[in-house]
CSV table of C-alpha atoms in Angstrom, one decimal:
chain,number,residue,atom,x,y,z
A,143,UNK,CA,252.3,43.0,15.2
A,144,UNK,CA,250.2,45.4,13.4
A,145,UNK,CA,247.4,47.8,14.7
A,146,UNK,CA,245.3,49.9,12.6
A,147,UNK,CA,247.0,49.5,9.4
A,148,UNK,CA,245.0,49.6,5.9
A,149,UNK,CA,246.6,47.4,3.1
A,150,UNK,CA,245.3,48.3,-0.3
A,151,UNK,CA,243.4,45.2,-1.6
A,152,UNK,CA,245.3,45.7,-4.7
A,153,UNK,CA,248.6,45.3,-2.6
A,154,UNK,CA,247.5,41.7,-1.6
A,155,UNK,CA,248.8,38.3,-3.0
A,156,UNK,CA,249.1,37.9,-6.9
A,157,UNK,CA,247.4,37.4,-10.6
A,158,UNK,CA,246.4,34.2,-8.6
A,159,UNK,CA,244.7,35.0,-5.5
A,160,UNK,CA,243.4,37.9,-4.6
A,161,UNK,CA,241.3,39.7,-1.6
A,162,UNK,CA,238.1,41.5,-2.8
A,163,UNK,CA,236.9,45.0,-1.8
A,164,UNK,CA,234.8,43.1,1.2
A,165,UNK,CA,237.4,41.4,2.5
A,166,UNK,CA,237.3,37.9,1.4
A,167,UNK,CA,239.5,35.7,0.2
A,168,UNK,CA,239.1,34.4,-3.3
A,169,UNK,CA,240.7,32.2,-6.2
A,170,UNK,CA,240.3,32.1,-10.0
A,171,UNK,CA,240.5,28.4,-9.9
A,172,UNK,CA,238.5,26.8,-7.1
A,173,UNK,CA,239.8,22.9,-8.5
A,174,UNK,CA,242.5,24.2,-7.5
A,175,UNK,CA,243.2,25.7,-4.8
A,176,UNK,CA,246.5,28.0,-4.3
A,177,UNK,CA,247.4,28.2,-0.2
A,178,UNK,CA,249.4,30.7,1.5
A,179,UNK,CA,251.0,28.0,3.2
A,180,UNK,CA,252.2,27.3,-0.2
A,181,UNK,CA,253.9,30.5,-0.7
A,182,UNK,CA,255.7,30.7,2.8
A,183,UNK,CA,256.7,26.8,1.7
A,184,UNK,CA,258.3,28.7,-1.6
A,185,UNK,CA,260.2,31.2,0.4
A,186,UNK,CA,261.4,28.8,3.0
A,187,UNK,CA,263.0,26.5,0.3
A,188,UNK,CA,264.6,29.5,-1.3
A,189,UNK,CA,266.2,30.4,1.9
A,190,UNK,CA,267.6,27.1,1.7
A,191,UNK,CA,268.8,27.3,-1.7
A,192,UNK,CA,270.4,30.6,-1.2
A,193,UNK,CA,272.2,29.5,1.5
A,194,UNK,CA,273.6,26.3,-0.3
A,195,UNK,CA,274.2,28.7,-3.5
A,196,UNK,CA,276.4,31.2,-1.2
A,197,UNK,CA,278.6,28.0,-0.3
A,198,UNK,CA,278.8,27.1,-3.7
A,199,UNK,CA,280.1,30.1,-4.8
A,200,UNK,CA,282.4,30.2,-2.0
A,201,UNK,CA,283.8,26.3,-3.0
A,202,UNK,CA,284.4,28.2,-6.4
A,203,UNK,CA,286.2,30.3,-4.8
A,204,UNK,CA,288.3,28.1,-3.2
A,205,UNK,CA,289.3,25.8,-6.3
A,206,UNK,CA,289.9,28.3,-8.4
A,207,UNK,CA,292.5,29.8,-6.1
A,208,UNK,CA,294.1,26.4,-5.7
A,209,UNK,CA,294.0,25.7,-9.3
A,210,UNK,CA,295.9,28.9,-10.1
A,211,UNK,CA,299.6,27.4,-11.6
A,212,UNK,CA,301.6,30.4,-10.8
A,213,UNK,CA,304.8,30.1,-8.8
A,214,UNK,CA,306.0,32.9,-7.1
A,215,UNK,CA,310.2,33.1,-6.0
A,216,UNK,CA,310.7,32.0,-2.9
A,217,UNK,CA,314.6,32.4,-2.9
A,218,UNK,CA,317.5,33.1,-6.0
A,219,UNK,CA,316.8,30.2,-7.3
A,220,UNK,CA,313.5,28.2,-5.5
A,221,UNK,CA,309.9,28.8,-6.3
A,222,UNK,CA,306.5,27.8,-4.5
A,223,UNK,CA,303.2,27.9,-5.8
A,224,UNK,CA,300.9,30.4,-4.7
A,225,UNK,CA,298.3,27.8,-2.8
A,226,UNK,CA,301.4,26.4,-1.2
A,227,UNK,CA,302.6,30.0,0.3
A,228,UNK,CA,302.0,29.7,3.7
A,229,UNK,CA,299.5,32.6,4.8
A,230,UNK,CA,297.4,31.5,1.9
A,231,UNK,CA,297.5,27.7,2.6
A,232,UNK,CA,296.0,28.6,6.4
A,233,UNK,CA,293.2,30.9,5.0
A,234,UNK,CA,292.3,28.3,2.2
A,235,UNK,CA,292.3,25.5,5.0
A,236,UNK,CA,290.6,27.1,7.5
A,237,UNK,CA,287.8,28.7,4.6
A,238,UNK,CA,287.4,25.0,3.7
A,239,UNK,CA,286.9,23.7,7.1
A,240,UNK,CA,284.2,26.4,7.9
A,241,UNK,CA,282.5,26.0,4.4
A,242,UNK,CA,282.0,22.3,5.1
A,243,UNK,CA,281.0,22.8,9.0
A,244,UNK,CA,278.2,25.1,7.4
A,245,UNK,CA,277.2,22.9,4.5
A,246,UNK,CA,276.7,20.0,6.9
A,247,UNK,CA,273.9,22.6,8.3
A,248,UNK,CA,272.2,23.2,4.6
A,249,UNK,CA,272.5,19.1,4.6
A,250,UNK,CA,270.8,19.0,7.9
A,251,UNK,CA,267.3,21.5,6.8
A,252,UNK,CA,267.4,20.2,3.1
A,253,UNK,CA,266.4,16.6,5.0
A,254,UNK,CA,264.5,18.4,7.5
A,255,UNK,CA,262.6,20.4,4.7
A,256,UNK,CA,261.9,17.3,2.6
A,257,UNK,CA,261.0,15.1,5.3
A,258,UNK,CA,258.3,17.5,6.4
A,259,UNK,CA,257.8,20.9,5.3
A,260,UNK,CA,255.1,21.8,7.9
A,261,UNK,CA,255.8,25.5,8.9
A,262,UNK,CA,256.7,25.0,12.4
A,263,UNK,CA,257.9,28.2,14.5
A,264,UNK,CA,261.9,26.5,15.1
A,265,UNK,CA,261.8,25.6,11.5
A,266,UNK,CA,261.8,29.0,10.1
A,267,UNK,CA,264.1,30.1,12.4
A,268,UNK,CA,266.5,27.6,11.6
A,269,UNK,CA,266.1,28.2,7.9
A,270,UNK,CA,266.4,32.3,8.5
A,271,UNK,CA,269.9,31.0,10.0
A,272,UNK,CA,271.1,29.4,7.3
A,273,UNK,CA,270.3,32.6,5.0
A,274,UNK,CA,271.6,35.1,7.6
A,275,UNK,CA,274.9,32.8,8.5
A,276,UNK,CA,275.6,31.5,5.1
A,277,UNK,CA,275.3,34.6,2.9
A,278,UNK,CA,277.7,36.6,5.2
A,279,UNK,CA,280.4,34.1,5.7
A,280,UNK,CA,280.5,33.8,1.9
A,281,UNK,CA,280.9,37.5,1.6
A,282,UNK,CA,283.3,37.2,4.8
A,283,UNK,CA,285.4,34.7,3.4
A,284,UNK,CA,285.7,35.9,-0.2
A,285,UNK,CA,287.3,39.6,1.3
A,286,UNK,CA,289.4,37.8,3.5
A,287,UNK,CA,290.9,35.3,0.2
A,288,UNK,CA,291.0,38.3,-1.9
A,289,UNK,CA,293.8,40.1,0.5
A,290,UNK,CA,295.9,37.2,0.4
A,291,UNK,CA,296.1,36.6,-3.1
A,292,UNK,CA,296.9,40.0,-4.3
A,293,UNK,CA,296.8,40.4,-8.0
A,294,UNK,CA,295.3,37.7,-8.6
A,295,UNK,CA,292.2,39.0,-7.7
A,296,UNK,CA,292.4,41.5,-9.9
A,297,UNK,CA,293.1,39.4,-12.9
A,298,UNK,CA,290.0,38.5,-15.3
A,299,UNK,CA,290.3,34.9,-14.9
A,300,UNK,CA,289.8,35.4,-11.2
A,301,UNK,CA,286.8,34.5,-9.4
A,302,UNK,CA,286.4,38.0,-7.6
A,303,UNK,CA,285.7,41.6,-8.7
A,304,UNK,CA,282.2,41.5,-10.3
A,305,UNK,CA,281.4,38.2,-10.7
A,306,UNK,CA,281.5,37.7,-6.9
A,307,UNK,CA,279.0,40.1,-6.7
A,308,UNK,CA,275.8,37.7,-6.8
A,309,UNK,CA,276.8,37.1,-2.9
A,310,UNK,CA,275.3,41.3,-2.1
A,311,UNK,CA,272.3,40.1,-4.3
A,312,UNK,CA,271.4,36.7,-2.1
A,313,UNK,CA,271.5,39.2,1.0
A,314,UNK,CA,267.9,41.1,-0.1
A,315,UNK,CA,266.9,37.8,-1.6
A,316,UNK,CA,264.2,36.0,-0.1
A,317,UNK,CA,263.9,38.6,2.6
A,318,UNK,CA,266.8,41.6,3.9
A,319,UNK,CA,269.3,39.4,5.8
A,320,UNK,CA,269.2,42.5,8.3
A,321,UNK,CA,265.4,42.4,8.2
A,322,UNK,CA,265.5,38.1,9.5
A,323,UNK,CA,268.6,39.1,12.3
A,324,UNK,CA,266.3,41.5,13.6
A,325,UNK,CA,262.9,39.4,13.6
A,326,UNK,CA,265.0,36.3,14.8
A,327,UNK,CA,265.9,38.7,17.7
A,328,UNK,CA,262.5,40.0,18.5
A,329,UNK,CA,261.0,35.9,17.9
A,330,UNK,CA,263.6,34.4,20.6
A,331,UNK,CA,263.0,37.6,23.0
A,332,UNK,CA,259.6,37.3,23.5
A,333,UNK,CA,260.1,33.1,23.2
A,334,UNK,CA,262.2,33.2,26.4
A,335,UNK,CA,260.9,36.2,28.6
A,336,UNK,CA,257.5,35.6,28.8
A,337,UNK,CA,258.2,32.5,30.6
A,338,UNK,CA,259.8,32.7,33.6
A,339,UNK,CA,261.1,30.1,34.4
A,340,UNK,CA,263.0,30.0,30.6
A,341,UNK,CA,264.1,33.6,31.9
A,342,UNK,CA,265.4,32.4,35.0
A,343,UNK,CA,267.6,29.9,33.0
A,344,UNK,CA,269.0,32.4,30.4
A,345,UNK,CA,270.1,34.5,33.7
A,346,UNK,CA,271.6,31.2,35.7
A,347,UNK,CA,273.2,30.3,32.1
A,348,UNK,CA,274.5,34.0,31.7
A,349,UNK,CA,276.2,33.5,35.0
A,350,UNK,CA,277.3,29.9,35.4
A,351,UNK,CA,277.0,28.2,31.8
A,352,UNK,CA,280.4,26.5,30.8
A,353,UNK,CA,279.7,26.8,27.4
A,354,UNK,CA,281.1,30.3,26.2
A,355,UNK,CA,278.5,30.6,23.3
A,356,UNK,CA,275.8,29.8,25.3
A,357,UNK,CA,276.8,32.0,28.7
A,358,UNK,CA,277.1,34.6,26.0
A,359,UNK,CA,273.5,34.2,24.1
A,360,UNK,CA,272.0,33.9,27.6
A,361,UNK,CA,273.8,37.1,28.6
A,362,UNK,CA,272.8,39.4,25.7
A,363,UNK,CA,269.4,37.9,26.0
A,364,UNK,CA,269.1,39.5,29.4
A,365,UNK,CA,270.6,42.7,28.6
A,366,UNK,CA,267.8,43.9,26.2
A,367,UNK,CA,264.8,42.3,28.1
A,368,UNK,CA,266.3,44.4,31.3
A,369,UNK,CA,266.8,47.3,28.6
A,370,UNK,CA,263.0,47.1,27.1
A,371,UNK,CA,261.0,46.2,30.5
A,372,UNK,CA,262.6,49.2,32.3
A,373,UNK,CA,261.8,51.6,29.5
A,374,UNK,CA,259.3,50.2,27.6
A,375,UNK,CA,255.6,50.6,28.4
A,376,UNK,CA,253.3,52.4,25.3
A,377,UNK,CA,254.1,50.7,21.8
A,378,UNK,CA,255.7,53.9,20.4
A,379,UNK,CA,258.3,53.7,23.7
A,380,UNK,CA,258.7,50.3,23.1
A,381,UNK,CA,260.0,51.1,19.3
A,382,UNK,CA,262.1,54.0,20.4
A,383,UNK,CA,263.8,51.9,22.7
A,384,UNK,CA,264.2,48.9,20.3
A,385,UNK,CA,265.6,51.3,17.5
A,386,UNK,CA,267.9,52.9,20.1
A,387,UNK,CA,269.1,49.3,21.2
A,388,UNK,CA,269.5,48.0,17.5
A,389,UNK,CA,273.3,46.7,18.6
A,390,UNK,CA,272.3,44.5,21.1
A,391,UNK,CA,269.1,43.6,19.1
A,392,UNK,CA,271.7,42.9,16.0
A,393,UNK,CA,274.2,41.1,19.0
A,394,UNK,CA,271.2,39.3,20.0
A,395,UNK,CA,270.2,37.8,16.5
A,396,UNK,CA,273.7,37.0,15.1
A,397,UNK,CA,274.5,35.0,18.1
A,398,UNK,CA,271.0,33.0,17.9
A,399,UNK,CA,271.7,32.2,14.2
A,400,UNK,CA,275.6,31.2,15.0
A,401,UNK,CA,274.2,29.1,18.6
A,402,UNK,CA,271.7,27.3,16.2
A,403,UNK,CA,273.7,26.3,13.2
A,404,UNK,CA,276.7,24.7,16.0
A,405,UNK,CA,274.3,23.1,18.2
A,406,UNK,CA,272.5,21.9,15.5
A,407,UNK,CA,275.2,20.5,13.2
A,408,UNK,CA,276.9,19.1,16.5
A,409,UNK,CA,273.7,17.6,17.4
A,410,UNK,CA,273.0,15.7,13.9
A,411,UNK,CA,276.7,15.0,13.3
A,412,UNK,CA,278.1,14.0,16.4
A,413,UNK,CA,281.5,13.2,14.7
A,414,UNK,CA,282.2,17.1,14.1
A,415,UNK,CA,282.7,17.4,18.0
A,416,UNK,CA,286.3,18.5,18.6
A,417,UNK,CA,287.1,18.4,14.7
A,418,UNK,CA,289.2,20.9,13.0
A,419,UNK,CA,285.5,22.1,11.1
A,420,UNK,CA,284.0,23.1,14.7
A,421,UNK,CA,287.3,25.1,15.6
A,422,UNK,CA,287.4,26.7,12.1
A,423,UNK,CA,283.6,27.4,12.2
A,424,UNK,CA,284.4,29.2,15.8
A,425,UNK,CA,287.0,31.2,14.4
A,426,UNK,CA,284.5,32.7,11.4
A,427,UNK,CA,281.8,33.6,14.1
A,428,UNK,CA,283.8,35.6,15.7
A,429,UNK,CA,285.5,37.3,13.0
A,430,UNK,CA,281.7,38.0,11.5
A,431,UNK,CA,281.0,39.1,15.3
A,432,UNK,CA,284.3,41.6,15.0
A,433,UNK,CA,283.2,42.8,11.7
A,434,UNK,CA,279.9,44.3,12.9
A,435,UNK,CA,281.2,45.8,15.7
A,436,UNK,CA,279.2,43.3,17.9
């Protein structure tokens, strides 16, 4: 939340709408009339299609590394081809398994979205997952394929080098990926603290929860709200203290967006539970964990 900030009115909206010098709201065409609602609709729907777009390039990926006729000697007189050489084979299979456990996800808020886009608080956030989770286990994925193929990658035909590079662009698209992780952080720290009785079940959970990912949310959670209710206090304190916590803050959002997408997908496709998809979707959460340090 904002306090005495002063927005140029020529900062404001678009060509379309526009807020004059006194303050009020106004459109060209009154028949007409242009919502904001309709813009945050916009946004939200790109989130969506930047997530499914990051898959997509990641299925590309994929194919195009098992469509690669290239045998490579396996012996003095045997050859395999490269999809079939074994570390390769796992990576593909296991990229595959958490590519479709995460497009089951986009499935899930593209029927969501169409059903009803009314801008509801858990709706957003769910979407903001999808952009935050999907983007990065593209990128994720795609580094981790390129180091097994060797030259392959290097070759023109190949599907990395610049032409991957439209995955770093859908990161500042439609809002900073590190932007949402933070806001999804702040969001679900002030959701669950300022009751307490939700407060008191993060702390039970962080203690007695079966569930790893949830003990683990649960425990974070209560981490930075002990961290920014012992030093907090005046609003500029309360920002020091959030900047100085930014890895826990960062903890705190990555493992609300991963805890969303698996509940969610588990929740809408029941059949996933136990399935090689779950396991391989675990496996990429915590390598995206390991790679921020987190």
């Amino acid at each position: 939340r904002c306090t005495h900030v002063v927005v140029p009115d020529a900062c404001l909206l678009s060509g379309i709408s526009h807020v004059n010098e006194g303050g009020e709201y106004f459109h060209h065409d009154a028949a007409n009339p242009f919502r904001f609602e309709i813009v945050a609709q916009r946004l939200l729907s790109g989130r969506i299609c930047i997530a499914g777009a990051a898959l997509g390039y990641l299925q590309t990926v994929i194919d195009s590394v098992r469509n690669y006729k290239r045998n490579f000697p396996t012996g003095k007189t045997s050859t395999t081809p490269l999809v079939e050489i074994p570390a390769i084979k796992a990576t593909l299979d296991d990229t595959q398994r958490a590519r479709d456990f995460l497009l089951a996800y986009v499935f899930y808020l593209e029927k969501r979205y169409q059903e009803s886009p009314t801008l509801t608080p858990k709706l957003v956030e769910e979407i903001a997952c999808a952009k935050i989770v999907c983007v990065e286990a593209a990128v994720e994925c795609v580094k981790i394929i390129k180091g097994v193929v060797g030259s392959y990658s290097l070759m023109s035909e190949s599907p990395f080098g610049t032409k991957s590079d439209c995955l770093y662009v859908y990161r500042f698209a439609e809002g900073d990926t590190g932007i949402l992780v933070q806001k999804t952080a702040r969001d679900y720290l002030g959701r669950n603290t300022s009751n307490p009785i939700k407060l008191i079940g993060h702390i039970v959970s962080s203690l007695m929860s079966p569930v790893k990912e949830s003990r683990g949310l649960s425990s974070t959670l209560v981490s930075l709200f002990a961290t920014m209710a012992i030093g907090g206090g005046s609003p500029a304190k309360t920002m020091a203290l959030w900047l100085k916590s930014h890895r826990k803050v960062l903890r705190l959002g990555w493992m609300i967006a991963l805890e969303t997408i698996r509940e969610a997908v588990l929740r809408e496709f029941p059949g996933m539970r136990g399935s090689d998809e779950l396991a391989a979707y675990d496996g990429l959460a915590k390598v995206l964990l390991q790679q921020r340090n987190l």
